[in-house]
């Protein structure tokens, strides 16, 4: 690598537990000199290599690029999907010059172009992509919202319900809906109501301009996160999220209440077919003229007829990342540079032969309405428990050093251990160090895996 590569000045976009975990891991790299987190959070503010920049809006690309030039930033890492789907990578390449294997030396961006980010930004687009490339996914039909196609979509749902055996459907607003755009109805009437709300009443605004109606799939879910440099794909161990807010997978869906990795629900041959799907996806994108750089996160349903893709995300998952990065032995900055430079094949991605568990501590009421600005305290970890990290998600640190809650998911307690049992125990020990009024968390993260 060039000597200047060991002087990375990073602009990291986002304010969640995922971004804290990314910065925590990058801070361990000798290649990184400084990280600017826009806007950052209370945990990022506490890291020695990190400066939080709360007064720039993460969607103000002009201000971001101006700041990037001023601070001589040489690597952009967008954490969440919204800036990627809006084209932040293309904007930075325009403003600061592209970077690539063809000798260009502008800013490196660890993330996909706007065209490639459609894989997450548009579910109708990604479903058609999967169909074009023979990638296993649920049967589906896409619709554009209008009165006449509402009638057509309703008729499709009716016909699915009249099939023998009847087929249940899932309804998805195509655009970004902050994890709320997927409805799983329990009856045809409920399905048509959901359809009306999305297509005619614009419940999700523009995100509902297009709709996917697809077959309901039964099975366990699994998340696979892969590093991609445009052609090479290297995957981290499979992880499992816990989406529902309460124990026993009850209650409304959330952004994710906890994860563990690796999962034990996929054997070797299934993992091989999952890796094949990742490779087919990346090759397909390359062939269609929008090669993928960054993290490709694929959600799978493990059905009786094999793994099927539920969706693609074009960035790290939250809270999967909190479990996966502490398991990664290889320098994250090195892997990211290999991705931006099209040299991922030169890297040996090493993963610790251990388990990781993340338990999310949320504000009372989440995912409904919840209090913000609640004072909080974090005890120092027990000296014997050096494998537990408290990643901050929704916290802020005031100038005078007071920590308060500032979001629904507040803290992610992550632990790494030789066994899954120990990782669970240590992650819950970490939760005991968290104190604020109204805090809630699931007590059964990885519980099903332990029973198996
Ligand atoms: N075809 C399907 N069958 C069963 N459950 C589904 C299906 N599609 C999505 N889901 C459930 O809904 C959740 C959200 O759907 P997903 O496609 O991942 O959208 P998003 O994450 O954008 O909300 C999934 O994690 C899964 O639990
Ligand atoms: Mg999802």
Short mmCIF file of C-alpha atoms and ligand atoms in Angstrom, two decimals:
data_model
loop_
_atom_site.label_atom_id
_atom_site.label_comp_id
_atom_site.label_asym_id
_atom_site.label_seq_id
_atom_site.Cartn_x
_atom_site.Cartn_y
_atom_site.Cartn_z
CA UNK A 1 0.00 0.00 0.00
CA UNK A 2 1.05 3.59 -0.50
CA UNK A 3 2.54 5.31 2.56
CA UNK A 4 -0.29 7.85 2.48
CA UNK A 5 -2.71 4.96 3.00
CA UNK A 6 -1.55 4.67 6.59
CA UNK A 7 -2.96 8.11 7.22
CA UNK A 8 -6.65 7.60 6.82
CA UNK A 9 -8.86 10.55 7.58
CA UNK A 10 -12.34 9.16 7.62
CA UNK A 11 -15.77 10.74 7.28
CA UNK A 12 -18.29 8.35 8.87
CA UNK A 13 -21.98 9.10 8.37
CA UNK A 14 -24.54 7.96 10.95
CA UNK A 15 -25.43 7.97 14.62
CA UNK A 16 -26.28 4.41 15.59
CA UNK A 17 -24.77 1.43 17.37
CA UNK A 18 -23.57 0.24 13.97
CA UNK A 19 -21.50 3.38 13.49
CA UNK A 20 -20.07 3.15 17.00
CA UNK A 21 -19.01 -0.43 16.26
CA UNK A 22 -17.44 0.58 12.92
CA UNK A 23 -15.48 3.42 14.56
CA UNK A 24 -14.50 1.19 17.50
CA UNK A 25 -13.06 -1.39 15.11
CA UNK A 26 -11.39 1.22 12.87
CA UNK A 27 -9.80 2.85 15.92
CA UNK A 28 -7.77 -0.33 16.41
CA UNK A 29 -6.17 0.05 12.98
CA UNK A 30 -2.70 1.56 12.54
CA UNK A 31 -3.93 2.84 9.16
CA UNK A 32 -6.44 5.24 10.71
CA UNK A 33 -5.37 8.67 11.89
CA UNK A 34 -8.76 10.30 12.53
CA UNK A 35 -12.52 9.76 12.17
CA UNK A 36 -15.10 12.52 11.80
CA UNK A 37 -18.55 11.17 12.70
CA UNK A 38 -21.53 13.09 11.28
CA UNK A 39 -23.51 13.49 13.45
CA UNK A 40 -22.14 10.79 15.79
CA UNK A 41 -23.47 9.92 19.25
CA UNK A 42 -22.41 9.77 22.90
CA UNK A 43 -20.31 6.65 22.40
CA UNK A 44 -18.51 7.93 19.33
CA UNK A 45 -17.78 11.16 21.17
CA UNK A 46 -15.97 9.12 23.83
CA UNK A 47 -13.52 7.45 21.41
CA UNK A 48 -10.06 8.99 21.29
CA UNK A 49 -9.65 9.04 17.48
CA UNK A 50 -13.14 10.40 16.84
CA UNK A 51 -14.60 13.89 16.52
CA UNK A 52 -18.40 14.16 16.34
CA UNK A 53 -19.82 16.80 14.04
CA UNK A 54 -23.44 17.25 15.14
CA UNK A 55 -24.11 20.49 13.28
CA UNK A 56 -23.87 19.08 9.74
CA UNK A 57 -26.95 17.24 8.50
CA UNK A 58 -26.13 13.79 7.11
CA UNK A 59 -28.32 14.52 4.06
CA UNK A 60 -26.66 17.87 3.26
CA UNK A 61 -24.18 16.53 0.70
CA UNK A 62 -22.86 19.99 -0.15
CA UNK A 63 -21.96 20.73 3.47
CA UNK A 64 -20.54 17.23 3.88
CA UNK A 65 -18.27 17.56 0.85
CA UNK A 66 -17.14 21.02 1.93
CA UNK A 67 -16.29 19.65 5.37
CA UNK A 68 -14.55 16.67 3.77
CA UNK A 69 -12.33 18.96 1.69
CA UNK A 70 -11.51 21.20 4.66
CA UNK A 71 -10.48 18.25 6.82
CA UNK A 72 -8.65 16.51 3.95
CA UNK A 73 -10.80 13.44 4.40
CA UNK A 74 -9.65 10.54 2.21
CA UNK A 75 -12.22 7.82 3.01
CA UNK A 76 -16.00 8.18 3.15
CA UNK A 77 -18.00 5.53 5.01
CA UNK A 78 -21.77 6.01 4.91
CA UNK A 79 -23.31 3.91 7.72
CA UNK A 80 -27.05 4.01 6.94
CA UNK A 81 -28.88 3.36 3.67
CA UNK A 82 -30.50 6.76 3.10
CA UNK A 83 -27.40 8.71 1.95
CA UNK A 84 -26.32 5.78 -0.25
CA UNK A 85 -29.70 5.56 -1.95
CA UNK A 86 -29.65 9.36 -2.39
CA UNK A 87 -26.28 9.08 -4.16
CA UNK A 88 -23.74 10.36 -1.61
CA UNK A 89 -20.97 8.25 -3.18
CA UNK A 90 -21.54 9.68 -6.67
CA UNK A 91 -21.66 13.18 -5.18
CA UNK A 92 -18.32 12.76 -3.38
CA UNK A 93 -16.68 11.28 -6.44
CA UNK A 94 -17.93 14.25 -8.49
CA UNK A 95 -16.73 16.78 -5.93
CA UNK A 96 -13.47 15.20 -4.79
CA UNK A 97 -12.55 12.91 -7.66
CA UNK A 98 -13.13 9.19 -8.07
CA UNK A 99 -10.84 6.47 -6.79
CA UNK A 100 -10.25 3.19 -8.44
CA UNK A 101 -8.08 0.51 -9.90
CA UNK A 102 -7.75 2.62 -13.05
CA UNK A 103 -5.27 4.87 -11.27
CA UNK A 104 -7.71 7.58 -10.20
CA UNK A 105 -6.75 9.13 -6.87
CA UNK A 106 -9.65 11.14 -5.48
CA UNK A 107 -11.62 10.16 -2.42
CA UNK A 108 -12.23 6.54 -1.58
CA UNK A 109 -15.85 5.73 -0.81
CA UNK A 110 -16.68 2.52 0.99
CA UNK A 111 -20.20 2.14 -0.29
CA UNK A 112 -22.16 1.60 -3.49
CA UNK A 113 -23.06 4.14 -6.16
CA UNK A 114 -26.62 5.41 -6.40
CA UNK A 115 -27.32 2.93 -9.21
CA UNK A 116 -26.03 0.00 -7.13
CA UNK A 117 -27.87 1.20 -4.00
CA UNK A 118 -31.19 0.60 -5.84
CA UNK A 119 -30.80 -2.99 -4.64
CA UNK A 120 -31.97 -1.68 -1.26
CA UNK A 121 -33.72 1.53 -2.29
CA UNK A 122 -36.24 -0.21 -4.52
CA UNK A 123 -37.69 -3.61 -3.66
CA UNK A 124 -39.43 -3.84 -7.05
CA UNK A 125 -36.03 -3.30 -8.70
CA UNK A 126 -34.27 -5.91 -6.59
CA UNK A 127 -37.05 -8.50 -7.11
CA UNK A 128 -36.79 -8.06 -10.88
CA UNK A 129 -32.99 -8.27 -10.60
CA UNK A 130 -33.27 -11.58 -8.72
CA UNK A 131 -35.65 -12.92 -11.33
CA UNK A 132 -33.33 -11.90 -14.18
CA UNK A 133 -30.42 -13.70 -12.54
CA UNK A 134 -32.19 -16.83 -11.31
CA UNK A 135 -31.60 -15.97 -7.65
CA UNK A 136 -33.98 -17.89 -5.37
CA UNK A 137 -36.63 -15.60 -3.84
CA UNK A 138 -40.34 -15.60 -3.03
CA UNK A 139 -42.83 -15.60 -5.98
CA UNK A 140 -44.01 -12.06 -6.51
CA UNK A 141 -45.68 -9.43 -8.60
CA UNK A 142 -44.79 -5.73 -8.74
CA UNK A 143 -47.37 -2.95 -8.97
CA UNK A 144 -47.19 0.82 -9.51
CA UNK A 145 -49.56 2.67 -7.20
CA UNK A 146 -52.73 3.89 -8.97
CA UNK A 147 -56.45 3.17 -8.74
CA UNK A 148 -56.35 0.71 -11.63
CA UNK A 149 -53.32 -1.20 -10.41
CA UNK A 150 -54.83 -1.31 -6.92
CA UNK A 151 -57.63 -3.32 -8.51
CA UNK A 152 -55.09 -5.53 -10.27
CA UNK A 153 -53.06 -6.06 -7.08
CA UNK A 154 -56.23 -6.91 -5.13
CA UNK A 155 -57.21 -9.43 -7.79
CA UNK A 156 -53.73 -10.99 -7.56
CA UNK A 157 -54.06 -11.35 -3.78
CA UNK A 158 -57.54 -12.92 -4.22
CA UNK A 159 -56.17 -15.38 -6.75
CA UNK A 160 -53.29 -16.36 -4.46
CA UNK A 161 -55.78 -16.98 -1.65
CA UNK A 162 -57.89 -19.20 -3.95
CA UNK A 163 -54.93 -21.36 -4.99
CA UNK A 164 -54.84 -24.84 -3.55
CA UNK A 165 -53.35 -24.85 -1.03
CA UNK A 166 -54.04 -21.12 -0.51
CA UNK A 167 -50.96 -18.93 -0.58
CA UNK A 168 -50.45 -16.24 2.05
CA UNK A 169 -48.96 -12.99 0.84
CA UNK A 170 -46.63 -10.32 2.18
CA UNK A 171 -47.01 -6.70 1.06
CA UNK A 172 -43.99 -4.46 0.71
CA UNK A 173 -43.74 -0.76 0.03
CA UNK A 174 -40.88 -0.66 -2.47
CA UNK A 175 -38.91 2.35 -1.22
CA UNK A 176 -37.12 3.09 2.05
CA UNK A 177 -39.64 3.01 4.89
CA UNK A 178 -37.36 2.79 7.93
CA UNK A 179 -38.14 -0.90 8.45
CA UNK A 180 -41.89 -0.31 8.64
CA UNK A 181 -42.88 -0.87 5.01
CA UNK A 182 -43.45 -4.64 5.13
CA UNK A 183 -46.91 -5.89 6.13
CA UNK A 184 -47.60 -9.53 6.90
CA UNK A 185 -51.40 -9.82 6.82
CA UNK A 186 -53.24 -12.72 8.45
CA UNK A 187 -56.21 -12.65 6.05
CA UNK A 188 -57.10 -11.54 2.53
CA UNK A 189 -59.18 -8.68 3.94
CA UNK A 190 -56.23 -7.47 5.98
CA UNK A 191 -53.98 -7.75 2.93
CA UNK A 192 -56.30 -5.60 0.85
CA UNK A 193 -56.60 -3.03 3.62
CA UNK A 194 -52.79 -2.80 3.78
CA UNK A 195 -52.66 -2.49 0.01
CA UNK A 196 -55.20 0.33 0.08
CA UNK A 197 -53.25 2.17 2.79
CA UNK A 198 -50.02 1.98 0.83
CA UNK A 199 -51.29 2.41 -2.73
CA UNK A 200 -54.21 4.79 -2.33
CA UNK A 201 -53.76 6.53 1.03
CA UNK A 202 -49.97 6.92 0.65
CA UNK A 203 -49.28 5.77 4.21
CA UNK A 204 -45.58 5.51 3.40
CA UNK A 205 -45.49 8.50 1.05
CA UNK A 206 -43.28 8.05 -1.99
CA UNK A 207 -41.87 4.80 -0.59
CA UNK A 208 -45.26 3.30 -1.55
CA UNK A 209 -45.29 4.51 -5.16
CA UNK A 210 -44.47 0.94 -6.05
CA UNK A 211 -45.48 -2.20 -4.21
CA UNK A 212 -44.31 -5.81 -4.15
CA UNK A 213 -46.87 -8.50 -3.36
CA UNK A 214 -45.03 -11.71 -2.62
CA UNK A 215 -45.47 -15.19 -1.31
CA UNK A 216 -45.19 -15.64 2.47
CA UNK A 217 -42.18 -17.83 3.25
CA UNK A 218 -41.88 -20.01 6.30
CA UNK A 219 -38.57 -20.61 8.08
CA UNK A 220 -35.73 -19.19 10.13
CA UNK A 221 -34.13 -15.95 9.02
CA UNK A 222 -30.44 -15.42 8.59
CA UNK A 223 -28.37 -12.34 7.70
CA UNK A 224 -25.23 -12.58 5.61
CA UNK A 225 -22.88 -9.63 5.44
CA UNK A 226 -20.22 -9.67 2.74
CA UNK A 227 -17.41 -7.33 1.77
CA UNK A 228 -17.41 -6.63 -1.95
CA UNK A 229 -14.91 -4.83 -4.22
CA UNK A 230 -16.94 -4.94 -7.41
CA UNK A 231 -16.21 -8.59 -8.12
CA UNK A 232 -14.73 -10.47 -5.16
CA UNK A 233 -17.06 -11.40 -2.30
CA UNK A 234 -15.89 -12.24 1.24
CA UNK A 235 -18.52 -13.05 3.81
CA UNK A 236 -18.58 -12.77 7.58
CA UNK A 237 -20.24 -15.58 9.56
CA UNK A 238 -24.05 -15.71 9.31
CA UNK A 239 -25.88 -13.75 11.99
CA UNK A 240 -29.41 -13.81 13.33
CA UNK A 241 -31.39 -10.76 14.35
CA UNK A 242 -34.37 -10.63 16.73
CA UNK A 243 -36.84 -8.20 15.16
CA UNK A 244 -39.77 -8.37 17.57
CA UNK A 245 -39.70 -6.20 20.64
CA UNK A 246 -40.64 -8.79 23.26
CA UNK A 247 -39.39 -12.19 24.36
CA UNK A 248 -40.62 -15.19 22.40
CA UNK A 249 -40.72 -13.14 19.17
CA UNK A 250 -43.87 -11.34 20.24
CA UNK A 251 -44.93 -7.73 19.79
CA UNK A 252 -44.29 -5.27 16.98
CA UNK A 253 -41.24 -5.27 14.70
CA UNK A 254 -38.27 -3.09 15.67
CA UNK A 255 -34.99 -2.11 14.07
CA UNK A 256 -33.58 -5.20 15.85
CA UNK A 257 -33.38 -6.10 19.54
CA UNK A 258 -30.33 -8.34 19.47
CA UNK A 259 -28.14 -10.60 17.36
CA UNK A 260 -25.78 -13.49 17.62
CA UNK A 261 -23.21 -14.97 15.28
CA UNK A 262 -22.33 -17.39 13.94
CA UNK A 263 -25.75 -19.05 13.71
CA UNK A 264 -26.11 -22.80 13.85
CA UNK A 265 -29.14 -22.93 11.56
CA UNK A 266 -27.22 -23.35 8.31
CA UNK A 267 -24.97 -26.29 7.56
CA UNK A 268 -21.97 -26.30 5.24
CA UNK A 269 -23.88 -26.96 2.02
CA UNK A 270 -26.48 -24.29 2.80
CA UNK A 271 -23.70 -21.80 3.54
CA UNK A 272 -22.19 -22.68 0.19
CA UNK A 273 -25.43 -21.95 -1.63
CA UNK A 274 -25.70 -18.67 0.28
CA UNK A 275 -22.20 -17.71 -0.80
CA UNK A 276 -23.19 -18.62 -4.38
CA UNK A 277 -26.16 -16.25 -4.14
CA UNK A 278 -23.85 -13.44 -2.97
CA UNK A 279 -21.52 -14.11 -5.89
CA UNK A 280 -24.34 -14.33 -8.44
CA UNK A 281 -25.66 -11.01 -7.13
CA UNK A 282 -22.31 -9.24 -7.40
CA UNK A 283 -21.59 -10.70 -10.85
CA UNK A 284 -25.08 -9.75 -12.03
CA UNK A 285 -24.61 -6.18 -10.86
CA UNK A 286 -21.28 -5.97 -12.59
CA UNK A 287 -22.75 -7.32 -15.84
CA UNK A 288 -25.61 -4.85 -15.71
CA UNK A 289 -23.19 -1.93 -15.36
CA UNK A 290 -23.48 -1.01 -11.70
CA UNK A 291 -20.72 -2.90 -9.88
CA UNK A 292 -21.08 -3.06 -6.12
CA UNK A 293 -18.49 -1.73 -3.67
CA UNK A 294 -19.01 -1.88 0.07
CA UNK A 295 -21.05 -4.21 2.24
CA UNK A 296 -23.76 -6.34 0.69
CA UNK A 297 -26.13 -7.57 3.38
CA UNK A 298 -28.57 -10.21 2.24
CA UNK A 299 -31.53 -11.32 4.31
CA UNK A 300 -32.37 -14.99 3.75
CA UNK A 301 -35.30 -17.17 4.73
CA UNK A 302 -34.25 -20.77 5.29
CA UNK A 303 -37.20 -22.51 3.63
CA UNK A 304 -37.82 -26.22 3.14
CA UNK A 305 -36.71 -25.78 -0.46
CA UNK A 306 -33.46 -24.01 0.47
CA UNK A 307 -32.40 -20.46 1.30
CA UNK A 308 -34.38 -17.71 -0.43
CA UNK A 309 -33.51 -14.02 -0.55
CA UNK A 310 -35.94 -11.78 1.38
CA UNK A 311 -34.12 -8.58 0.56
CA UNK A 312 -30.81 -6.88 -0.03
CA UNK A 313 -29.33 -4.10 2.06
CA UNK A 314 -26.36 -2.14 0.77
CA UNK A 315 -24.67 -1.40 4.10
CA UNK A 316 -23.84 -2.99 7.45
CA UNK A 317 -26.81 -4.20 9.51
CA UNK A 318 -27.68 -2.78 12.89
CA UNK A 319 -27.31 -4.66 15.28
CA UNK A 320 -25.63 -7.45 13.24
CA UNK A 321 -22.50 -5.30 12.91
CA UNK A 322 -22.10 -5.03 16.66
CA UNK A 323 -21.80 -8.84 16.84
CA UNK A 324 -19.76 -9.32 13.66
CA UNK A 325 -16.99 -6.72 13.88
CA UNK A 326 -15.67 -7.92 17.26
CA UNK A 327 -15.39 -11.40 15.67
CA UNK A 328 -13.30 -10.05 12.84
CA UNK A 329 -9.59 -10.54 13.34
CA UNK A 330 -8.46 -8.72 10.18
CA UNK A 331 -7.99 -4.97 10.21
CA UNK A 332 -11.29 -3.43 9.04
CA UNK A 333 -9.56 -0.41 7.46
CA UNK A 334 -7.39 -2.74 5.40
CA UNK A 335 -10.46 -4.64 4.17
CA UNK A 336 -12.30 -1.43 3.33
CA UNK A 337 -9.35 -0.11 1.31
CA UNK A 338 -9.10 -3.42 -0.52
CA UNK A 339 -12.79 -3.01 -1.44
CA UNK A 340 -12.48 0.57 -2.67
CA UNK A 341 -9.32 -0.32 -4.63
CA UNK A 342 -10.69 -3.49 -6.25
CA UNK A 343 -8.12 -5.68 -4.48
CA UNK A 344 -10.18 -7.70 -2.06
CA UNK A 345 -8.67 -10.93 -3.45
CA UNK A 346 -5.35 -9.91 -1.84
CA UNK A 347 -6.85 -9.90 1.66
CA UNK A 348 -7.19 -12.87 3.98
CA UNK A 349 -10.37 -12.23 5.96
CA UNK A 350 -9.78 -13.86 9.33
CA UNK A 351 -12.56 -14.45 11.83
CA UNK A 352 -12.11 -15.54 15.43
CA UNK A 353 -13.42 -19.06 16.11
CA UNK A 354 -15.73 -17.66 18.79
CA UNK A 355 -19.33 -16.56 19.28
CA UNK A 356 -20.66 -13.05 19.67
CA UNK A 357 -23.94 -11.89 21.17
CA UNK A 358 -25.50 -8.42 21.17
CA UNK A 359 -28.38 -7.39 23.41
CA UNK A 360 -30.07 -4.08 22.62
CA UNK A 361 -31.29 -1.94 25.50
CA UNK A 362 -34.16 0.27 24.32
CA UNK A 363 -36.17 3.13 25.76
CA UNK A 364 -39.54 2.21 27.31
CA UNK A 365 -42.32 2.38 24.71
CA UNK A 366 -40.01 1.68 21.74
CA UNK A 367 -40.85 0.98 18.87
CA UNK A 368 -43.88 3.18 19.66
CA UNK A 369 -43.37 6.59 21.22
CA UNK A 370 -40.70 6.87 23.89
CA UNK A 371 -38.95 9.49 26.01
CA UNK A 372 -35.74 11.18 24.88
CA UNK A 373 -33.26 13.09 27.00
CA UNK A 374 -33.46 10.67 29.93
CA UNK A 375 -30.32 10.88 32.09
CA UNK A 376 -28.35 7.65 32.06
CA UNK A 377 -25.36 6.04 33.72
CA UNK A 378 -23.01 3.33 32.51
CA UNK A 379 -20.99 1.46 35.11
CA UNK A 380 -17.45 0.52 34.25
CA UNK A 381 -17.28 -3.06 33.04
CA UNK A 382 -16.18 -5.66 35.54
CA UNK A 383 -12.36 -5.92 35.27
CA UNK A 384 -12.63 -9.64 34.46
CA UNK A 385 -15.00 -8.94 31.60
CA UNK A 386 -12.82 -7.38 28.93
CA UNK A 387 -14.72 -9.10 26.11
CA UNK A 388 -17.86 -7.04 26.59
CA UNK A 389 -18.38 -3.71 24.86
CA UNK A 390 -21.23 -1.27 25.32
CA UNK A 391 -21.93 0.24 21.90
CA UNK A 392 -23.97 3.42 22.00
CA UNK A 393 -26.95 3.72 19.68
CA UNK A 394 -29.28 6.48 20.86
CA UNK A 395 -27.20 8.50 23.32
CA UNK A 396 -25.79 12.01 23.47
CA UNK A 397 -22.98 13.39 25.52
CA UNK A 398 -23.36 17.01 26.59
CA UNK A 399 -20.40 19.42 26.67
CA UNK A 400 -20.30 19.02 30.45
CA UNK A 401 -20.07 15.24 30.08
CA UNK A 402 -23.64 14.19 30.91
CA UNK A 403 -24.94 11.19 29.05
CA UNK A 404 -28.62 11.12 28.07
CA UNK A 405 -30.80 8.95 25.86
CA UNK A 406 -31.57 10.33 22.41
CA UNK A 407 -33.18 7.46 20.53
CA UNK A 408 -35.32 4.33 20.77
CA UNK A 409 -32.48 1.84 20.75
CA UNK A 410 -30.08 3.26 23.32
CA UNK A 411 -27.23 0.80 23.98
CA UNK A 412 -26.06 -2.48 22.47
CA UNK A 413 -24.19 -4.74 24.86
CA UNK A 414 -21.92 -7.05 22.86
CA UNK A 415 -19.82 -9.90 24.17
CA UNK A 416 -17.44 -12.35 22.52
CA UNK A 417 -16.65 -15.72 24.09
CA UNK A 418 -15.51 -19.23 23.19
CA UNK A 419 -19.05 -20.55 23.44
CA UNK A 420 -22.43 -19.08 22.63
CA UNK A 421 -23.57 -19.74 26.22
CA UNK A 422 -20.73 -17.66 27.63
CA UNK A 423 -21.25 -14.90 25.11
CA UNK A 424 -24.92 -14.70 26.12
CA UNK A 425 -24.02 -14.58 29.80
CA UNK A 426 -21.40 -11.86 29.30
CA UNK A 427 -23.64 -9.74 27.06
CA UNK A 428 -26.31 -9.79 29.80
CA UNK A 429 -23.67 -8.88 32.38
CA UNK A 430 -22.97 -5.87 30.18
CA UNK A 431 -26.67 -4.95 30.27
CA UNK A 432 -26.45 -4.79 34.07
CA UNK A 433 -24.03 -1.88 33.70
CA UNK A 434 -26.70 0.18 31.93
CA UNK A 435 -29.01 2.36 34.01
CA UNK A 436 -31.81 4.68 32.90
CA UNK A 437 -35.47 5.02 33.69
CA UNK A 438 -37.80 2.87 31.60
CA UNK A 439 -35.10 0.74 29.95
CA UNK A 440 -36.28 -2.48 28.28
CA UNK A 441 -34.50 -5.38 26.59
CA UNK A 442 -35.21 -8.92 25.50
CA UNK A 443 -34.04 -11.63 27.87
CA UNK A 444 -33.97 -14.40 25.24
CA UNK A 445 -31.39 -13.32 22.66
CA UNK A 446 -29.91 -16.47 21.06
CA UNK A 447 -32.31 -18.49 23.21
CA UNK A 448 -33.61 -20.59 20.34
CA UNK A 449 -30.08 -21.38 19.19
CA UNK A 450 -29.14 -22.55 22.68
CA UNK A 451 -32.16 -24.86 22.80
CA UNK A 452 -31.20 -26.53 19.50
N1 LIG B 1 -41.84 -13.29 1.89
C1 LIG B 1 -41.79 -13.21 3.21
N2 LIG B 1 -42.27 -14.23 3.98
C2 LIG B 1 -42.25 -14.15 5.32
N3 LIG B 1 -41.76 -13.11 6.01
C3 LIG B 1 -41.25 -12.08 5.31
C4 LIG B 1 -41.23 -12.07 3.89
N4 LIG B 1 -40.67 -10.93 3.48
C5 LIG B 1 -40.34 -10.25 4.59
N5 LIG B 1 -40.69 -10.92 5.70
C6 LIG B 1 -40.48 -10.50 7.10
O1 LIG B 1 -40.51 -9.09 7.17
C7 LIG B 1 -39.26 -8.57 7.60
C8 LIG B 1 -38.94 -7.29 6.85
O2 LIG B 1 -38.89 -7.56 5.47
P1 LIG B 1 -37.66 -7.09 4.59
O3 LIG B 1 -37.90 -7.57 3.21
O4 LIG B 1 -36.40 -7.52 5.25
O5 LIG B 1 -37.83 -5.51 4.57
P2 LIG B 1 -37.26 -4.32 5.44
O6 LIG B 1 -36.09 -4.83 6.23
O7 LIG B 1 -36.89 -3.33 4.42
O8 LIG B 1 -38.40 -3.87 6.30
C9 LIG B 1 -38.27 -9.69 7.35
O9 LIG B 1 -37.16 -9.61 8.23
C10 LIG B 1 -39.13 -10.92 7.59
O10 LIG B 1 -39.24 -11.17 8.99
MG1 LIG B 2 -34.92 -6.43 6.45
#
